[in-house]
C-alpha positions in Angstrom: -95.1 -23.0 60.4 -94.8 -23.2 56.7 -97.5 -23.1 54.0 -96.8 -25.2 50.9 -98.7 -25.1 47.6 -98.2 -28.4 45.8 -99.0 -28.6 42.1 -99.9 -32.0 40.8 -101.4 -33.5 37.6 -101.2 -37.2 38.3 -100.9 -39.9 41.0 -97.3 -40.4 40.1 -96.4 -36.8 40.5 -98.3 -36.7 43.8 -96.4 -39.8 45.0 -93.1 -38.2 44.1 -93.8 -34.9 45.7 -95.2 -36.5 48.9 -92.1 -38.7 49.2 -90.0 -35.6 49.1 -92.2 -33.6 51.5 -92.6 -36.3 54.1 -89.0 -35.7 55.0 -89.3 -31.9 55.4 -92.7 -31.2 56.9 -93.3 -30.2 60.5 -96.6 -31.0 62.2 -97.6 -27.3 62.2 -97.2 -27.0 58.4 -100.0 -26.8 55.9 -100.2 -28.3 52.4 -102.5 -27.0 49.7 -102.6 -29.4 46.8 -103.7 -28.0 43.4 -104.8 -29.8 40.3 -105.7 -27.4 37.5 -107.4 -28.3 34.3 -107.8 -25.8 31.4 -111.5 -26.3 31.3 -114.1 -26.3 28.6 -114.0 -28.9 25.8 -110.3 -29.5 26.4 -110.9 -31.2 29.7 -112.0 -34.9 29.5 -113.7 -36.8 32.2 -110.6 -39.0 32.4 -108.5 -35.9 33.1 -110.9 -34.8 35.8 -110.8 -38.3 37.4 -107.0 -38.4 37.2 -106.8 -35.0 38.9 -109.1 -36.1 41.7 -107.0 -39.3 42.2 -103.8 -37.2 42.3 -105.3 -35.0 45.0 -106.4 -38.1 47.0 -102.8 -39.3 47.0 -101.7 -36.1 48.7 -104.5 -36.3 51.3 -103.8 -40.0 52.0 -100.0 -39.6 52.2 -99.8 -36.3 54.1 -103.1 -35.9 55.9 -102.0 -37.7 59.1 -98.9 -35.5 59.4 -100.1 -32.0 58.5 -103.2 -30.0 57.5 -104.0 -30.8 53.8 -106.5 -29.0 51.6 -107.1 -30.0 48.0 -108.3 -27.9 45.1 -109.3 -29.2 41.6 -109.8 -26.1 39.4 -111.4 -26.3 36.0 -112.1 -22.8 34.8 -110.2 -22.1 31.7 -107.1 -20.4 33.2 -103.6 -21.7 32.7 -102.6 -24.1 35.4 -99.8 -21.7 36.4 -102.3 -18.9 36.9 -104.5 -21.1 39.1 -101.5 -22.2 41.2 -100.5 -18.6 41.7 -104.1 -17.7 42.7 -104.1 -20.3 45.4 -100.6 -19.4 46.5 -101.7 -15.8 47.0 -105.0 -16.8 48.7 -103.3 -19.0 51.3 -100.2 -16.7 51.6 -97.9 -19.6 50.6 -94.3 -19.7 51.8 -93.2 -22.1 49.1 -94.4 -23.8 45.9 -93.7 -27.5 45.4 -93.5 -28.7 41.8 -92.3 -31.7 39.9 -90.1 -31.5 36.8 -89.1 -34.0 34.3 -86.4 -34.0 31.6 -87.8 -32.9 28.2 -86.1 -32.2 24.9 -86.0 -28.7 23.5 -88.5 -29.7 20.8 -91.0 -31.1 23.4 -90.8 -27.8 25.4 -91.5 -25.8 22.2 -94.4 -27.9 21.1 -96.0 -28.8 24.3 -94.9 -26.2 26.8 -94.5 -26.9 30.4 -96.5 -25.9 33.4 -93.5 -26.3 35.7 -91.5 -24.1 33.3 -94.2 -21.4 33.3 -94.3 -21.5 37.1 -90.5 -21.2 37.4 -90.3 -18.3 35.0 -93.2 -16.3 36.5 -93.0 -17.1 40.2 -92.0 -14.7 43.0 -92.3 -17.5 45.5 -89.5 -19.7 46.8 -89.8 -23.2 45.2 -89.0 -26.8 45.9 -88.4 -28.3 42.5 -88.5 -32.1 42.7 -87.2 -34.3 39.9 -90.0 -36.6 38.6 -88.0 -39.2 36.6 
């Protein structure tokens, strides 16, 4: 039995991560899907709706195979911090994240949640290419 924490921010990311996980999940596994928004004025209603849609994809795609719980978190923390909080709470075996190719300039200007997770994590990870 494995416990996976899946980090998603869009329907496309959820589709990609689910496609990968469908081939590796066992019926006794659990998936905790997390969509984290920074909160406050920096979170638009569109971002909240997109996050909910991303979580629905995970429930729809994996819910018949394994236990799936979803979390949309909007409380002002960094997404990486929220993902680690859930991972600790559920005693995760692995984190599942999507990564895309970005230029050095993009990383400097915009940062990357996946990059933050990879640098800070003590958890094993499945890193799935998004592009």
